[in-house]
Short mmCIF file of C-alpha atoms and ligand atoms in Angstrom, two decimals:
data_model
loop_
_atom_site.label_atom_id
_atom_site.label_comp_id
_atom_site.label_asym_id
_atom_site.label_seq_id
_atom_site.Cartn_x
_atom_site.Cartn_y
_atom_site.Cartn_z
CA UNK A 23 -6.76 -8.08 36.10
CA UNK A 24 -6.60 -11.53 37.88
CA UNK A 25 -9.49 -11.59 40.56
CA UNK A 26 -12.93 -12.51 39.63
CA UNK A 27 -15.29 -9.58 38.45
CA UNK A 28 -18.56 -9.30 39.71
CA UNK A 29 -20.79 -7.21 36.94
CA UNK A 30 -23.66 -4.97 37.92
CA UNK A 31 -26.52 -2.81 36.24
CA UNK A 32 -26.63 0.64 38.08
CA UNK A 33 -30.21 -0.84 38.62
CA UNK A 34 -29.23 -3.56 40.99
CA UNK A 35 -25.43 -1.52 42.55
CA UNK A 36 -26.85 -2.35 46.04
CA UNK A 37 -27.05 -6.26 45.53
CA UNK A 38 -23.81 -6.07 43.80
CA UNK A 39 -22.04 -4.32 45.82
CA UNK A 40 -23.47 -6.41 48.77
CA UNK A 41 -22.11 -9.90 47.00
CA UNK A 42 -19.20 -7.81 46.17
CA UNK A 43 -18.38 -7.17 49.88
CA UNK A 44 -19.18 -10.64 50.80
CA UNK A 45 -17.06 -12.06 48.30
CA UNK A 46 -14.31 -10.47 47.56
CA UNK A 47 -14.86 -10.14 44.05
CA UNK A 48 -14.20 -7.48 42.27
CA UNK A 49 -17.25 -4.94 41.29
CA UNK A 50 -17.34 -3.32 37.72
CA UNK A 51 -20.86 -1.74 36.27
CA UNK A 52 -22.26 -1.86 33.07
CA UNK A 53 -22.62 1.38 31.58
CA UNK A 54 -25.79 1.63 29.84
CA UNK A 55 -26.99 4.33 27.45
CA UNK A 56 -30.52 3.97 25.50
CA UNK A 57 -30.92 5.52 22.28
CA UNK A 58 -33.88 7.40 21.05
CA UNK A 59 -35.21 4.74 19.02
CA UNK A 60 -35.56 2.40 22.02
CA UNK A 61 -31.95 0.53 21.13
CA UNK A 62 -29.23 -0.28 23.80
CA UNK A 63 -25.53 0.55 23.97
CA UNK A 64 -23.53 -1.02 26.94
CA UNK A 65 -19.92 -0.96 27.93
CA UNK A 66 -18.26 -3.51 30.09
CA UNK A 67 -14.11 -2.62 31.31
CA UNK A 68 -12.22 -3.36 28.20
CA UNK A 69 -9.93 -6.13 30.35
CA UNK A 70 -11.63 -9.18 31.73
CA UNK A 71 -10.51 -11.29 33.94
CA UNK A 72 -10.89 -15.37 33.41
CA UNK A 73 -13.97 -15.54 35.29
CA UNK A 74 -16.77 -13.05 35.69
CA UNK A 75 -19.92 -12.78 36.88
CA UNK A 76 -22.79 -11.13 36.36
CA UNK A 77 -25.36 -9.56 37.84
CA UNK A 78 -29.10 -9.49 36.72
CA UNK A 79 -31.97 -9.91 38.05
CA UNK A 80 -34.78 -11.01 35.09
CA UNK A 81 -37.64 -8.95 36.46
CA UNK A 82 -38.93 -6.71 33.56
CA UNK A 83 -36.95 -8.96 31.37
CA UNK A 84 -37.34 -7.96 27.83
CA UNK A 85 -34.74 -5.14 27.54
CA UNK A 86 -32.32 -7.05 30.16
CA UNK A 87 -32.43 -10.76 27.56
CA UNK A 88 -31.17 -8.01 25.21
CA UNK A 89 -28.33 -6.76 27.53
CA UNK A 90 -27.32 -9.87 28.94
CA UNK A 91 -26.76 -10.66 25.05
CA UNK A 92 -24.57 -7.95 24.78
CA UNK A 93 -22.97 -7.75 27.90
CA UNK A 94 -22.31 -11.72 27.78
CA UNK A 95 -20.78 -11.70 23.76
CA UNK A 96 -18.41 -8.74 24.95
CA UNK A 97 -17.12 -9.93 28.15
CA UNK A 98 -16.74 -13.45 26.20
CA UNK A 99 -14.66 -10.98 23.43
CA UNK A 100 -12.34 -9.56 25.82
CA UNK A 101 -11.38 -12.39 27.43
CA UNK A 102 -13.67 -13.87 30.18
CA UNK A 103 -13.56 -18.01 29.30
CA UNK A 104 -15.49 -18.57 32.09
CA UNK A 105 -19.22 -16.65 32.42
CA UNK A 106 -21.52 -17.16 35.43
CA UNK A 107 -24.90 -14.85 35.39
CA UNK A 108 -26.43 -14.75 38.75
CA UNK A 109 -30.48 -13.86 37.86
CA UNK A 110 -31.46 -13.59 41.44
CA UNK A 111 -35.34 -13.59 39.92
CA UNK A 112 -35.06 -16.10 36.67
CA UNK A 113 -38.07 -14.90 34.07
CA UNK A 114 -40.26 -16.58 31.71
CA UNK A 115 -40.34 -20.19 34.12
CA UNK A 116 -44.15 -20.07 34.84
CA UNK A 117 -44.66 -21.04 30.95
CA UNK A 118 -43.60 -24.42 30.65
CA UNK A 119 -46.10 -26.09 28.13
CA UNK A 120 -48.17 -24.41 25.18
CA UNK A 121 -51.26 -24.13 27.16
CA UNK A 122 -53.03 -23.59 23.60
CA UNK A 123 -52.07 -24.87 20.54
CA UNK A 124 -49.54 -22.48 18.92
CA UNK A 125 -48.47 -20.34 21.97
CA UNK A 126 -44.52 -20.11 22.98
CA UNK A 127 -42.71 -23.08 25.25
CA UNK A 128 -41.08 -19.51 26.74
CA UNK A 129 -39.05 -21.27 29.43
CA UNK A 130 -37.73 -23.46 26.85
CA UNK A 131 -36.55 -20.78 24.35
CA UNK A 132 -35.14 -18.60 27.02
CA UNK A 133 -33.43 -20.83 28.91
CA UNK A 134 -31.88 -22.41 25.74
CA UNK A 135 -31.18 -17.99 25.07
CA UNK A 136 -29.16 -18.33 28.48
CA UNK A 137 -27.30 -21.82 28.50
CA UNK A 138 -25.76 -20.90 25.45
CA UNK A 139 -24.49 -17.56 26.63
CA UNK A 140 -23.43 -18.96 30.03
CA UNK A 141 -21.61 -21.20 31.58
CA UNK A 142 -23.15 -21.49 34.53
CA UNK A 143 -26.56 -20.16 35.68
CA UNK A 144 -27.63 -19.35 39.60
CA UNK A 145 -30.85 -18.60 40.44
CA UNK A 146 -33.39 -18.34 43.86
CA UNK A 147 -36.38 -20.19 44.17
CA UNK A 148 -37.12 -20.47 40.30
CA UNK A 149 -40.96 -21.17 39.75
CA UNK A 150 -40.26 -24.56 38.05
CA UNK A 151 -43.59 -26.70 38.26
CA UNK A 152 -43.93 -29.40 35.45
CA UNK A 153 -40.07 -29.29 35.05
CA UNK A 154 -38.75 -30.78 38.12
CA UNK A 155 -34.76 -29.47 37.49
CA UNK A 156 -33.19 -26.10 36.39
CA UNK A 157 -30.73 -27.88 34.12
CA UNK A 158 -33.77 -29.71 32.15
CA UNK A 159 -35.05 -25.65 31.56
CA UNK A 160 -31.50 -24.19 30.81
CA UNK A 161 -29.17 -26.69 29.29
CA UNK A 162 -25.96 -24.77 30.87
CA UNK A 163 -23.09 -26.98 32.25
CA UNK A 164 -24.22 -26.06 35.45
CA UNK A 165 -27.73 -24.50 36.68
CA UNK A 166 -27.31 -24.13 40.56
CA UNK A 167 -30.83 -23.15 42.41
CA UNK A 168 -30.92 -21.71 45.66
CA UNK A 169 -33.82 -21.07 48.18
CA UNK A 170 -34.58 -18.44 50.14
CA UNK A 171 -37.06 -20.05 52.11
CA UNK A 172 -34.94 -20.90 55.32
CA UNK A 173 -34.14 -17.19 55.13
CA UNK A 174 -37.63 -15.67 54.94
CA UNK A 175 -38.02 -18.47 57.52
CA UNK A 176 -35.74 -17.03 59.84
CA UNK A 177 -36.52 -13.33 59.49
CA UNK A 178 -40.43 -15.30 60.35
CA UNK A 179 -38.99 -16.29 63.77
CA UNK A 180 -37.82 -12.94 64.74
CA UNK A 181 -40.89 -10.89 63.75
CA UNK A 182 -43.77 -13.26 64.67
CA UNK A 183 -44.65 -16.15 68.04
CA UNK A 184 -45.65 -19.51 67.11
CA UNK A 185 -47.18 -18.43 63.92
CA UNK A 186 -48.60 -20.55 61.20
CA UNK A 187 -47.40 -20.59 57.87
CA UNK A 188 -49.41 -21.28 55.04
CA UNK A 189 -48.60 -21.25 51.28
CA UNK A 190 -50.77 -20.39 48.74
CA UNK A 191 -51.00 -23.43 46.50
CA UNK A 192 -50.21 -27.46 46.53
CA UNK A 193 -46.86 -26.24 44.59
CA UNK A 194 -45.70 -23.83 47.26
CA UNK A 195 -45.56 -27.67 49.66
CA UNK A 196 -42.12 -28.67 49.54
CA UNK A 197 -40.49 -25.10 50.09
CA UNK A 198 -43.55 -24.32 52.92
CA UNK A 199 -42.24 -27.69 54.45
CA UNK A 200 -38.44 -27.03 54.28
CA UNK A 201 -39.22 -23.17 55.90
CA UNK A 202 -41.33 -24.26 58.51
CA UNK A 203 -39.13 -27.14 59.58
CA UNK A 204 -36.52 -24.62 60.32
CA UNK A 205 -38.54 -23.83 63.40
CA UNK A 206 -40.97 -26.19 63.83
CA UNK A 207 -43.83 -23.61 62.77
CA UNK A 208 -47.23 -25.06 62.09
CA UNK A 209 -47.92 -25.17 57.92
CA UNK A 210 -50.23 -25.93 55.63
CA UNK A 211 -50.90 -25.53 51.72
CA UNK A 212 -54.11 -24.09 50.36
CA UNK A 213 -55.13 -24.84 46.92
CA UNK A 214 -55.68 -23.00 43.74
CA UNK A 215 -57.33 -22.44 40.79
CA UNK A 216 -56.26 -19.39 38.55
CA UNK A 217 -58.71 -18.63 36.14
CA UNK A 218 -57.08 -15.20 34.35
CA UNK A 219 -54.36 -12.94 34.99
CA UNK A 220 -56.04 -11.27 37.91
CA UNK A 221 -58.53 -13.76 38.77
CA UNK A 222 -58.16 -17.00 40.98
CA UNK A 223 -59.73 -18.95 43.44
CA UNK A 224 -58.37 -20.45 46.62
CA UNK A 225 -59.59 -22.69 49.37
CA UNK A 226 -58.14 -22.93 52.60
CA UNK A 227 -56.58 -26.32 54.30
CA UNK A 228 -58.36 -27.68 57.06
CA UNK A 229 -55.81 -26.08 59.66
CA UNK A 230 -57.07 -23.64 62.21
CA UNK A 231 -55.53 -20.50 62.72
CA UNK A 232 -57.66 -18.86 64.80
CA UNK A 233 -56.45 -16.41 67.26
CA UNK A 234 -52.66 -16.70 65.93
CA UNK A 235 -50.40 -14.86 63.32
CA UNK A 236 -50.08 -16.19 59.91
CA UNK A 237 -47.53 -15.82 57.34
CA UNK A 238 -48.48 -16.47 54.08
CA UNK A 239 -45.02 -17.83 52.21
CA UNK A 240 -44.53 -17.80 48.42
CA UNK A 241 -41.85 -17.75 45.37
CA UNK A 242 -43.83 -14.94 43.48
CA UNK A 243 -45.84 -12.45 44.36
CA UNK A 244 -47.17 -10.73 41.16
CA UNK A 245 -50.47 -9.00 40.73
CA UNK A 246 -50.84 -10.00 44.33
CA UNK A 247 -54.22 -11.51 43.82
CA UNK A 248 -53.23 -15.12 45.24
CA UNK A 249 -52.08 -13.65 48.72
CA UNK A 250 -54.33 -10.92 48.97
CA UNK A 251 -57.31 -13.44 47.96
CA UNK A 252 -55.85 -16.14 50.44
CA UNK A 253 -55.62 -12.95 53.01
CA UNK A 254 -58.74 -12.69 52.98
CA UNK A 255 -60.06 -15.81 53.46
CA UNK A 256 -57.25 -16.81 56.91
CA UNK A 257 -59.01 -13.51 58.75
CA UNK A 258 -62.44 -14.29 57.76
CA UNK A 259 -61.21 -17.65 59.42
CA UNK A 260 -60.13 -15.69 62.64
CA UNK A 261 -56.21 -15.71 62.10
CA UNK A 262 -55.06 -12.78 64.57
CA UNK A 263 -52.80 -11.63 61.69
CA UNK A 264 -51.63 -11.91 57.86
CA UNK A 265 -48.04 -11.18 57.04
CA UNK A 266 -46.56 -11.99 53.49
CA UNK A 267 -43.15 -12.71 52.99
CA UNK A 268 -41.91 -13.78 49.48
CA UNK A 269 -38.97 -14.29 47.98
CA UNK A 270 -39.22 -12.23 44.47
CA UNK A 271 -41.34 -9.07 45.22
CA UNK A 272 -42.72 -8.39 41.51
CA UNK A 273 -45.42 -6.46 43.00
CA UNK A 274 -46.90 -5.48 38.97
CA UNK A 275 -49.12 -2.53 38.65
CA UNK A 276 -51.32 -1.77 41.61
CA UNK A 277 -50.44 -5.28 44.07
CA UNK A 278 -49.25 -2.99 47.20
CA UNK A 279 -52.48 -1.59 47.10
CA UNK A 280 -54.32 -5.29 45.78
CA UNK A 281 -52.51 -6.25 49.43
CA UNK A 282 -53.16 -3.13 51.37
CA UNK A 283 -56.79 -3.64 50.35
CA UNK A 284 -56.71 -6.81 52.21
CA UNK A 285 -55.79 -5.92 55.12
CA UNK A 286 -52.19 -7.50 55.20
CA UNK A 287 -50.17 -6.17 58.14
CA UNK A 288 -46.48 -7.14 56.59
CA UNK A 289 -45.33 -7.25 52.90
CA UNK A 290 -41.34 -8.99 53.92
CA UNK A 291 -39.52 -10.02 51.03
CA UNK A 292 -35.77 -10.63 49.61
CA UNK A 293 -33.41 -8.60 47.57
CA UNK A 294 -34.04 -10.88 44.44
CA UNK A 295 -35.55 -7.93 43.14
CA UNK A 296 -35.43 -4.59 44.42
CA UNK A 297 -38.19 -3.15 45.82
CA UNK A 298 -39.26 -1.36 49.07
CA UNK A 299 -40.45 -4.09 50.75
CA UNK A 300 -37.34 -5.64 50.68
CA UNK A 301 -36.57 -6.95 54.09
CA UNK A 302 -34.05 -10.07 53.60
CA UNK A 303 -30.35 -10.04 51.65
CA UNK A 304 -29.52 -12.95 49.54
CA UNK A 305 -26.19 -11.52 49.28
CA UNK A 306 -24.44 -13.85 51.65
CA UNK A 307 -26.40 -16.92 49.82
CA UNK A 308 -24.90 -15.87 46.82
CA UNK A 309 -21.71 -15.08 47.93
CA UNK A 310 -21.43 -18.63 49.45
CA UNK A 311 -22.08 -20.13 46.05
CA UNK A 312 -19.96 -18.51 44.27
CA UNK A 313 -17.09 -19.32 46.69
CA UNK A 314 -17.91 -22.85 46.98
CA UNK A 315 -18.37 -22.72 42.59
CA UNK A 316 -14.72 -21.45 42.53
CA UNK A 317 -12.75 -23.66 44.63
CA UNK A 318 -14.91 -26.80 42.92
C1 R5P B 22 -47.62 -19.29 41.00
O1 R5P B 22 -48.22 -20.30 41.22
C2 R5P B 22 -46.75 -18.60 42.01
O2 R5P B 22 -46.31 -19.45 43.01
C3 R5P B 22 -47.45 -17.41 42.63
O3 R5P B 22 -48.45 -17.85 43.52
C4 R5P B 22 -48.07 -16.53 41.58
O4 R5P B 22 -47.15 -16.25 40.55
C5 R5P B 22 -48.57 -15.25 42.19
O5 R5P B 22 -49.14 -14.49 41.19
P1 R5P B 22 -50.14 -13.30 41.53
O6 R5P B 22 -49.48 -12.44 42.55
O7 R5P B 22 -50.31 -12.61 40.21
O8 R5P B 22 -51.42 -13.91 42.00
#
């Protein structure tokens, strides 16, 4: 086997086999078989070419750290020398300080976990706030990040005239900025205060929006309190409209409804993580970087 292998969870064949297309690579899957107890058993094709690649997005990500162990140690085993894992959604990157004495540096331990495995690590729009690089939260020789943001800009221009874009926190600024520049859309940043898992408070920038469509842009959307909450607040303002489009549709527990609720006409988001909102491929992103990674 001498082409590069792209490897995919039967979880995630249609992103695979999308990046698969666009590449050229080849596309194997994992097979995957759980035991009663709760333990995993995977098996990767028992010839690897030099390089491979895989496939994994790190939503739900306590049973995939597991098989990315696995998957990575075999492939390493039967030959691969040279491992790139594409997490589309990268996990455990919101908890970048013990907040309270004690508690878990989690994007530290992980991405340590996933430098060690890999060589190199790709991800889209990572939530990295304190840390200001991938490479200072996984250590790997190379930690590539990607936006979505001109692409959720894009699919913007198509659906929506002269709309506003507003992100949900003073974080969401630079990637509001480099989305709305794309087309010159109006933007703005609201801020935020989260006070619990399903409980934060946001005011609204001094921009008016009356009368037009908004699209409220972010990196995450989890519980969907922070867009549903800011929702609320841009049509008590007058906006004509509230769209969401986000790059990694989480969507935990009951957020569809959380958004419903709120009266939000559009729920757009990417293939980071599958999910029936999904409106946006990152395939040919990630296609691109592989290409350009190979020939580097
Ligand atoms: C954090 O600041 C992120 O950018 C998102 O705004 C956040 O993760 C959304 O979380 P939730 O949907 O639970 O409010």
């Amino acid at each position: 086997m001498t082409r590069d292998l792209l490897l995919c969870f039967s979880d995630e064949t249609d992103l695979g086999e999308r990046i698969s297309r666009a590449s050229g690579f080849d596309l194997a899957k994992v097979e995957r078989h759980q035991f009663p107890d709760g333990e995993t058993k995977l098996r990767v094709p028992d010839a690897m070419p030099r390089r491979v690649v895989i496939l994994r997005s790190l939503n739900q990500p306590n049973d995939k750290l597991i098989e990315l162990l696995l998957a990575a140690k075999t492939a390493r085993l039967l030959g691969a020398h040279h491992l790139t894992l594409v997490a589309p959604y990268l996990a455990y990157m919101r908890q970048d300080i013990a907040f309270q004495p004690g508690e878990a540096i989690s994007q530290r331990i992980i991405g340590k976990f996933l430098a060690e495995l890999f060589d190199t690590v790709i991800t889209i729009d990572p939530h990295l706030h304190r840390v200001k690089t991938l490479q200072e939260a996984i250590p790997a020789a190379k930690a590539v990040v990607l936006s979505a943001a001109p692409l959720l800009a894009d699919f913007v221009a198509t659906h929506r005239t002269n709309p506003v874009l507003i992100g949900p926190d003073e974080e969401s600024a630079p990637w509001i900025a480099l989305a709305a520049a794309r087309h010159g859309f109006e933007h703005a940043v609201c801020k935020k205060v989260r006070h619990g898992d399903h409980n934060v408070a946001v005011s609204l920038p001094p921009i008016t929006v009356t009368g037009r469509p908004v699209v409220l842009l972010d990196d995450i959307a989890s519980t969907g309190q922070t867009v549903a909450q800011t929702a609320r607040l841009l049509l008590s303002a007058g906006a004509a409209s509230v769209d969401v489009a986000v790059t990694h549709a989480l969507f935990a527990g009951n957020a569809m409804q959380v958004l419903r609720d709120a009266d939000i006409q559009n729920i757009w988001s990417t293939d980071c993580v599958y999910h029936s909102s999904n409106a946006v491929s990152v395939a040919p992103l990630i296609s691109q970087t592989l290409a350009a990674l190979a020939t580097a």
